[in-house]
Amino acid sequence: GENVEQHPSTLSVQEGDSAVIKCTYSDSASNYFPWYKQELGKRPQLIIDIRSNVGEKKDQRIAVTLNKTAKHFSLHITETQPEDSAVYFCAASSSRSNTGKLIFGQGTTLQVKP
Amino acid sequence: DTGVSQNPRHKITKRGQNVTFRCDPISEHNRLYWYRQTLGQGPEFLTYFQNEAQLEKSRLLSDRFSAERPKGSFSTLEIQRTEQGDSAMYLCASSRGTRGGTEAFFGQGTRLTVV
C-alpha cells in the first residue's frame, strides 16, 4: 500500500547550521509532495511543496529536492534559527486516487539550539 | 480568521458515549478531508469529500465513524460508542481542485480524550 518513510525522527542543530530531512515514498504514481511544519499545539502549516515535473524548488532558506527514480525527496533548511524548531512532516499525494489525499511521514522533531 | 475552523478544540468523553466534531472549511474550497493524528505520528487520512459527496474512506474508518458534508459546506465527524483507542487529535483540512494534489489548509484540530 501507500507508505512514506521519514528520517531522522529527531534532529538537533546549532543555530546557523543546515538541517536536512529525508523521505521515501512507495507509490510510483505519487506526483505532489508537500512539507508541513507543526509547532506544539498548533495546526500543520505548509512551508513548501514540489510536483513531480520539477526536480528542485527553493524559497528563501528552504529548499526541496525530488528524485523520482529513487522515489525520495528531501527538505533542506539553511541558516537555521531557533524559530525553525518544530515538527516537520513530509507527505505524498498519488495520481491514482485523484482525491489529493496526503500520506504523511512519521515526522521529524527539529531542535535549533541558540 | 478566514482559515479552517474546528469545534470543539477539546473533548473529554466517557467510553461508550457518542461525540460529534464540526469543521468549517475555507469558503471557496470544494475539497474537505478528515485526518487523525496520534502523539508522535503524522496525520492519517480518514475520509474525503468533494463538495457534498464522500468519495473516499480509509480502512481506518470503522463503522462507528460517520462523516457528512451537507450542502458541500461545513462537515461533521461523528464517533459512536467511543473507545479509548479513539483518543487522538482529529484534523480537518480543505483545498481547491478536482484532480491531483493541491495545497491543503489545516484546522487547529479537535483533541479527543476517551476516559
PDB file of C-alpha atoms in Angstrom, chain A residues 2 9 11 15 21-23 30-31 35 39 43 50 52 59 64 70-71 74 76 86-87 91:
ATOM      1  CA  GLU A   2       0.946   3.650   0.088  1.00  0.00           C
ATOM      2  CA  SER A   9      12.898  11.188  13.780  1.00  0.00           C
ATOM      3  CA  LEU A  11      17.424  16.334  14.621  1.00  0.00           C
ATOM      4  CA  GLU A  15      21.783  27.971  15.108  1.00  0.00           C
ATOM      5  CA  ILE A  21      15.228  15.778   6.415  1.00  0.00           C
ATOM      6  CA  LYS A  22      14.705  12.869   4.024  1.00  0.00           C
ATOM      7  CA  CYS A  23      11.608  10.968   2.909  1.00  0.00           C
ATOM      8  CA  SER A  30       2.853   9.969  -6.415  1.00  0.00           C
ATOM      9  CA  ASN A  31       3.113  13.379  -8.041  1.00  0.00           C
ATOM     10  CA  TRP A  35       6.162  19.678   3.581  1.00  0.00           C
ATOM     11  CA  GLU A  39       4.573  23.807  16.232  1.00  0.00           C
ATOM     12  CA  ARG A  43      -2.071  23.241  13.148  1.00  0.00           C
ATOM     13  CA  ILE A  50       7.003  20.289  -5.155  1.00  0.00           C
ATOM     14  CA  SER A  52       6.829  15.519  -9.899  1.00  0.00           C
ATOM     15  CA  ASP A  59      12.013  29.554  -1.164  1.00  0.00           C
ATOM     16  CA  VAL A  64      13.130  20.728  -1.523  1.00  0.00           C
ATOM     17  CA  ALA A  70      14.824   6.671  -6.328  1.00  0.00           C
ATOM     18  CA  LYS A  71      11.419   7.753  -5.002  1.00  0.00           C
ATOM     19  CA  SER A  74      14.378  15.955   0.918  1.00  0.00           C
ATOM     20  CA  HIS A  76      16.865  21.483   3.261  1.00  0.00           C
ATOM     21  CA  ALA A  86       9.146  22.389  15.325  1.00  0.00           C
ATOM     22  CA  VAL A  87       7.984  19.033  13.981  1.00  0.00           C
ATOM     23  CA  ALA A  91       3.720  13.932   2.608  1.00  0.00           C
TER      24      ALA A  91
END
